[in-house]
CSV table of C-alpha atoms in Angstrom, one decimal:
chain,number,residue,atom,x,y,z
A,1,UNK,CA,0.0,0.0,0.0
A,2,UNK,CA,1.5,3.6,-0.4
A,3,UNK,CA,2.3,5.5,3.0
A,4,UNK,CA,3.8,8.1,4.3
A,5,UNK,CA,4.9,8.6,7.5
A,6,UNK,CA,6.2,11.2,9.7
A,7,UNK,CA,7.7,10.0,12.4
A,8,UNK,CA,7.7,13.5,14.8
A,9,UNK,CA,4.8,15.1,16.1
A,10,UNK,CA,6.9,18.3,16.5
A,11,UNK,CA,9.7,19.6,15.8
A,12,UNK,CA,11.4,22.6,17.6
A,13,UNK,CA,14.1,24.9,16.7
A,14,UNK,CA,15.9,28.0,17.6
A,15,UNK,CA,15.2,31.1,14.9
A,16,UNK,CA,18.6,30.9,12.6
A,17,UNK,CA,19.1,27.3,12.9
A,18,UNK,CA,18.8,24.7,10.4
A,19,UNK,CA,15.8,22.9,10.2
A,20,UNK,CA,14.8,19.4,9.0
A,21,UNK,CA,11.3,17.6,8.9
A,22,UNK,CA,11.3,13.9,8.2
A,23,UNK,CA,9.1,11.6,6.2
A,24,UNK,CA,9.3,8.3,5.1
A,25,UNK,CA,7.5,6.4,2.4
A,26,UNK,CA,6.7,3.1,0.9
A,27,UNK,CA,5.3,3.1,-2.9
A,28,UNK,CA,4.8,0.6,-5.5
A,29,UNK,CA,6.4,2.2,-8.5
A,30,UNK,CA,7.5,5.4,-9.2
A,31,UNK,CA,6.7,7.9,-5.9
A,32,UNK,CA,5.8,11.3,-6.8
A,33,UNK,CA,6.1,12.9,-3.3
A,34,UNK,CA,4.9,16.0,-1.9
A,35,UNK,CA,5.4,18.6,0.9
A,36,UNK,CA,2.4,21.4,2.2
A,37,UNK,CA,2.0,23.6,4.8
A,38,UNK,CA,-0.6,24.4,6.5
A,39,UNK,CA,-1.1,27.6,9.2
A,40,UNK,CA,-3.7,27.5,11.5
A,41,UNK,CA,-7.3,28.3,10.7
A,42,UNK,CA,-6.2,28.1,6.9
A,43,UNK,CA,-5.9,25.5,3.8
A,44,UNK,CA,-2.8,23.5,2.8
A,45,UNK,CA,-0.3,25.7,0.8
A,46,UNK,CA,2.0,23.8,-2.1
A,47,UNK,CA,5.9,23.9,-1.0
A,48,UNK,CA,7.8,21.6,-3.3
A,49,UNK,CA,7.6,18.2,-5.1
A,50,UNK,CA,9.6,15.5,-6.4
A,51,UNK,CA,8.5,13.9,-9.7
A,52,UNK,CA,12.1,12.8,-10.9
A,53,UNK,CA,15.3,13.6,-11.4
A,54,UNK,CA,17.5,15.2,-8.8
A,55,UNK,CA,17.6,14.1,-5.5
A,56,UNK,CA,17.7,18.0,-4.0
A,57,UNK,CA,14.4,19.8,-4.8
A,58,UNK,CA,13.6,23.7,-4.2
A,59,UNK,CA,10.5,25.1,-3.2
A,60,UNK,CA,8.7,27.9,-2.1
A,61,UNK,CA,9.9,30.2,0.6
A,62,UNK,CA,13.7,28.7,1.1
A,63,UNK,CA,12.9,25.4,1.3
A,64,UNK,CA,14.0,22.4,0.3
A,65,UNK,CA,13.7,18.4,0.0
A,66,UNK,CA,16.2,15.7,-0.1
A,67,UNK,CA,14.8,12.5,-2.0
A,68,UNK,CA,16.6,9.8,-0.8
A,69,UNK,CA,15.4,6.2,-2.5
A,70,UNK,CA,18.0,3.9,-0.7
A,71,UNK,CA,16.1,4.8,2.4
A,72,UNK,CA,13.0,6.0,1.0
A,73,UNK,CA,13.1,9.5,2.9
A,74,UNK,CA,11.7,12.6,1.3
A,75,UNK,CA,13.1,15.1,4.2
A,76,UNK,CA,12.2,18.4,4.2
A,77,UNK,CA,15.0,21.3,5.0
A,78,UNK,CA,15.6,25.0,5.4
A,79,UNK,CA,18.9,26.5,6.3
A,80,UNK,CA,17.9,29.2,9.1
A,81,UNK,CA,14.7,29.1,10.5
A,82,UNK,CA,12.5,32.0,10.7
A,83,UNK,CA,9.5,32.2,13.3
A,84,UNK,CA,6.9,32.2,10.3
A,85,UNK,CA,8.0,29.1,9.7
A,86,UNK,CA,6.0,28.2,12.5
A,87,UNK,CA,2.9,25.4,10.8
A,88,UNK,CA,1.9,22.3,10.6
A,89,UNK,CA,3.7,20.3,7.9
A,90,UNK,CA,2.6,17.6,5.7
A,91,UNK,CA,4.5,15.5,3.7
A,92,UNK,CA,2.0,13.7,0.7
A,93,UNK,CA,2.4,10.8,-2.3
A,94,UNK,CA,0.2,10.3,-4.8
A,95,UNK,CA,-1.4,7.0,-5.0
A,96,UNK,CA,-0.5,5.5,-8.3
A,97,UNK,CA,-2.8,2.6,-8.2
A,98,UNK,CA,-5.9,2.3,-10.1
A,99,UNK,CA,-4.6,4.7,-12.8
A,100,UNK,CA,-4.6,7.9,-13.2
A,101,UNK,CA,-5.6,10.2,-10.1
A,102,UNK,CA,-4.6,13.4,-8.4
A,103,UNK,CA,-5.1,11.9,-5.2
A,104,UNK,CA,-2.8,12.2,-2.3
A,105,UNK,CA,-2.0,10.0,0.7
A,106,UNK,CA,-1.3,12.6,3.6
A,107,UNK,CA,1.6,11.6,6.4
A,108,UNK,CA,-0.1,12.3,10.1
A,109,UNK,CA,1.6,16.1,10.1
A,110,UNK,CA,4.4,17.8,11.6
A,111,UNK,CA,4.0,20.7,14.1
A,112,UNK,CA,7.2,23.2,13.6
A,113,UNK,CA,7.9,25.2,16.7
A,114,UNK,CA,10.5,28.4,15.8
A,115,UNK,CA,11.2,29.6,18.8
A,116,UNK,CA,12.8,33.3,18.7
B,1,UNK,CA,-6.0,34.3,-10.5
B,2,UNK,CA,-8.2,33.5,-7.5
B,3,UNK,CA,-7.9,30.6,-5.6
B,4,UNK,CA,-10.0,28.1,-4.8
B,5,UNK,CA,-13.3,29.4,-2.5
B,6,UNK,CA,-15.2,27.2,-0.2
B,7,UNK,CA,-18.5,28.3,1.0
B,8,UNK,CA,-19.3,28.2,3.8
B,9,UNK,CA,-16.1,28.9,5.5
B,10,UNK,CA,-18.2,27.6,9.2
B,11,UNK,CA,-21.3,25.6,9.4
B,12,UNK,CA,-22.9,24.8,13.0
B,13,UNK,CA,-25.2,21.7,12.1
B,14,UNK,CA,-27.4,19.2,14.6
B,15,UNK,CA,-27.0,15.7,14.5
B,16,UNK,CA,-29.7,14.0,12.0
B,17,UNK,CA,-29.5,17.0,9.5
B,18,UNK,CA,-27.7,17.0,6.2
B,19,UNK,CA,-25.6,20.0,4.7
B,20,UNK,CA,-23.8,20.6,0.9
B,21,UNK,CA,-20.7,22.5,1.0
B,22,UNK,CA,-19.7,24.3,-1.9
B,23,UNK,CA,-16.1,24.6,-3.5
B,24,UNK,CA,-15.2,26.8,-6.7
B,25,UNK,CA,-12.0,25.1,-8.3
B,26,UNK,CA,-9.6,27.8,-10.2
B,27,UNK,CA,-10.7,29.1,-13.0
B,28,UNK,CA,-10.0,26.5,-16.2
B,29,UNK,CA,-8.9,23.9,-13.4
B,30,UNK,CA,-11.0,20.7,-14.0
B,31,UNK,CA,-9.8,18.1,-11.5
B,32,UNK,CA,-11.4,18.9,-8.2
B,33,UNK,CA,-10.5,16.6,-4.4
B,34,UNK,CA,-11.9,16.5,-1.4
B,35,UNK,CA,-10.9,15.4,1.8
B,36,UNK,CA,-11.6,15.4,5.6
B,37,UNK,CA,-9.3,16.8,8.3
B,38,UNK,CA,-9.8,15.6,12.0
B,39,UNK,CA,-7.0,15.4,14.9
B,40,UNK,CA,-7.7,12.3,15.4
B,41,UNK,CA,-7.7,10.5,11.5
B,42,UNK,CA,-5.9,13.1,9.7
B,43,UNK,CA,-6.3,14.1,6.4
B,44,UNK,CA,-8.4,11.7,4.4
B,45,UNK,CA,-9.4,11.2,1.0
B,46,UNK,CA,-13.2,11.7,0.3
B,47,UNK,CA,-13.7,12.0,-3.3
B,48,UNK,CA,-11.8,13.0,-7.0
B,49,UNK,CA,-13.9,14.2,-9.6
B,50,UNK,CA,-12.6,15.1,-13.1
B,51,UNK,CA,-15.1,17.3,-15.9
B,52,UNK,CA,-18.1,15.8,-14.2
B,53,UNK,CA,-17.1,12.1,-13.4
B,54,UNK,CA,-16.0,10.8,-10.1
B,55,UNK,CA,-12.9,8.7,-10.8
B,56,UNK,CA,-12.1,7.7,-7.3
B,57,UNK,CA,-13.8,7.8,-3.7
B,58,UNK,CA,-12.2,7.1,-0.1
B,59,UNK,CA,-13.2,4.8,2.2
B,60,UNK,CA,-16.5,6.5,4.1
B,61,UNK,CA,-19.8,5.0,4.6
B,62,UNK,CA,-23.1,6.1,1.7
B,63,UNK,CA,-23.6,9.6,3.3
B,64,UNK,CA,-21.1,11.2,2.1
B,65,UNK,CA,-21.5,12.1,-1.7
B,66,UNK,CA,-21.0,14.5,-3.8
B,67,UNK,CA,-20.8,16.1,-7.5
B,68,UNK,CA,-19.1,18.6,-10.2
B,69,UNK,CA,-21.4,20.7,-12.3
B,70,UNK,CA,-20.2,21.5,-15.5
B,71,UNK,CA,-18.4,24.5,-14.7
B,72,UNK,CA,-16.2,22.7,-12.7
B,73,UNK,CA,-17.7,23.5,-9.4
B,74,UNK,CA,-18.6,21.0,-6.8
B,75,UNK,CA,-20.5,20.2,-4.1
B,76,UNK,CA,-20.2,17.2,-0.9
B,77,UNK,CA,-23.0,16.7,0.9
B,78,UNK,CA,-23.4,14.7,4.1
B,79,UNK,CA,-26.7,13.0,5.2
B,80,UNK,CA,-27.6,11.8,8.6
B,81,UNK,CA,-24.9,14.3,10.5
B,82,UNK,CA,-23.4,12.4,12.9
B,83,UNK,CA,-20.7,14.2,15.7
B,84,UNK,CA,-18.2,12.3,14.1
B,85,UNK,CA,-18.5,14.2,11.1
B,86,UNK,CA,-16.6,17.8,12.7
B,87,UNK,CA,-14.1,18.3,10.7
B,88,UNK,CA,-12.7,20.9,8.5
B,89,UNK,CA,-13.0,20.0,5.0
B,90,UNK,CA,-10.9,20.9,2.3
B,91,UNK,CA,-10.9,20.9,-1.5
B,92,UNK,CA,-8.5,20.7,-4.0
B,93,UNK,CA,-8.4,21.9,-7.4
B,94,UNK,CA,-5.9,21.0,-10.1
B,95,UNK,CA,-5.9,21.8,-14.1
B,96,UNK,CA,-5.4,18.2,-15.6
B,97,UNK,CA,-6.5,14.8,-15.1
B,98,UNK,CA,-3.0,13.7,-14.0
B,99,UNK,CA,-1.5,16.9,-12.5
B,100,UNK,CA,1.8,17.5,-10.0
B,101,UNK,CA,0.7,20.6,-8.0
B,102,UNK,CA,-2.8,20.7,-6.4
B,103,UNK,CA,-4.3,24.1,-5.1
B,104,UNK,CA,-6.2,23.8,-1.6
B,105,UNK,CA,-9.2,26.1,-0.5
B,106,UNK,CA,-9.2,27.6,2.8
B,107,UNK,CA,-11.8,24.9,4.2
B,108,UNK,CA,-15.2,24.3,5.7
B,109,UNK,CA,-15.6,24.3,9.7
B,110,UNK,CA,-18.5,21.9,10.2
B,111,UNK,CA,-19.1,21.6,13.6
B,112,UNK,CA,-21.7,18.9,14.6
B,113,UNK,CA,-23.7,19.1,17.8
């Protein structure tokens, strides 16, 4: 079956300091894998993706996602934390199965703490 | 562009009545998702349509259905409320059948009592 998973609930940090958000998945086939955001009382908001090719991928508002397939991790990174970063974060795939379909498979979430 | 609009943004509904919530995809987008959010499940796949067919539906029970017009607007509605069903629900609007970036509304606050 496809998964993600997100193995913290939260994640603190220190404003300036690097940040990293893990998720893991298992896919048949091909993963196309996604990170959103999402701040309180609002919708999800598209970061980054990885469809194919390389294994660093930039997104919206400085960050950025190491695909990794030897230990099928799709970690999500910035390289100084600001307190806006502050959200809940989701990492996503899109389940392949039964042809084609925009739908995603959503990890549990990951609640970024940027403390000033 | 405007994004995606979801109307109502909060609904206070009784158990035993039914509501339709309402979400307007991106104008020439005509893939439109929806899915529940709770604390306790997550976020959840409820339905996919795509110009006016469903192509896929999550695992909930007959009361939750739902429809694009041929506009590319959609509607969910949910029969029978049950408390359960609080949630914030979200929909998702993309321009292609098979698409990489998917655009999320704002949400619907349906609170059950």
């Amino acid at each position: 079956a496809q998964s993600v998973a997100q193995p913290e609930d939260q994640v603190n940090v220190a404003e300036g300091n690097p940040l990293t958000v893990k998720c893991t998945y298992s896919v048949s086939g091909n993963p196309y894998l996604f990170w959103y955001v999402q701040y309180p009382n609002r919708g999800l908001q598209f970061l980054l993706k990885y469809i194919t090719g390389d294994n660093l991928v930039k997104g919206s508002y400085g960050f950025e996602a190491e695909f990794n397939k030897s230990q099928t991790s799709f970690h999500l990174k910035k390289p100084s934390a600001l307190v806006s970063d502050s959200a809940l974060y989701f990492c996503a795939v899109r389940d392949g199965r039964g042809g084609a379909t925009n739908k995603l498979i959503f990890g549990t979430g990951t609640l970024l703490a940027v403390q000033p | 562009k405007a994004g995606v609009t979801q109307t109502p943004r909060y609904l206070i509904k009784t158990r035993g009545q039914q509501v339709t919530l309402s979400c307007s995809p991106i104008s020439g987008h005509r893939s439109v998702s929806w899915y529940q959010q709770t604390p306790g499940q997550g976020l959840q796949f409820l339905f996919e349509y795509f110009s006016e067919t469903q192509r896929n539906k999550g695992n909930f029970p007959g009361r939750f259905s739902g429809r694009q017009f041929s506009n590319s607007r959609s509607e969910m509605n949910v029969s029978t409320l049950e408390l359960g069903d609080s949630a914030l629900y979200l929909c998702a609007s993309s321009s292609q059948a098979l698409s990489y970036e998917q655009y999320f509304g704002p949400g619907t606050r349906l609170t059950v009592t």
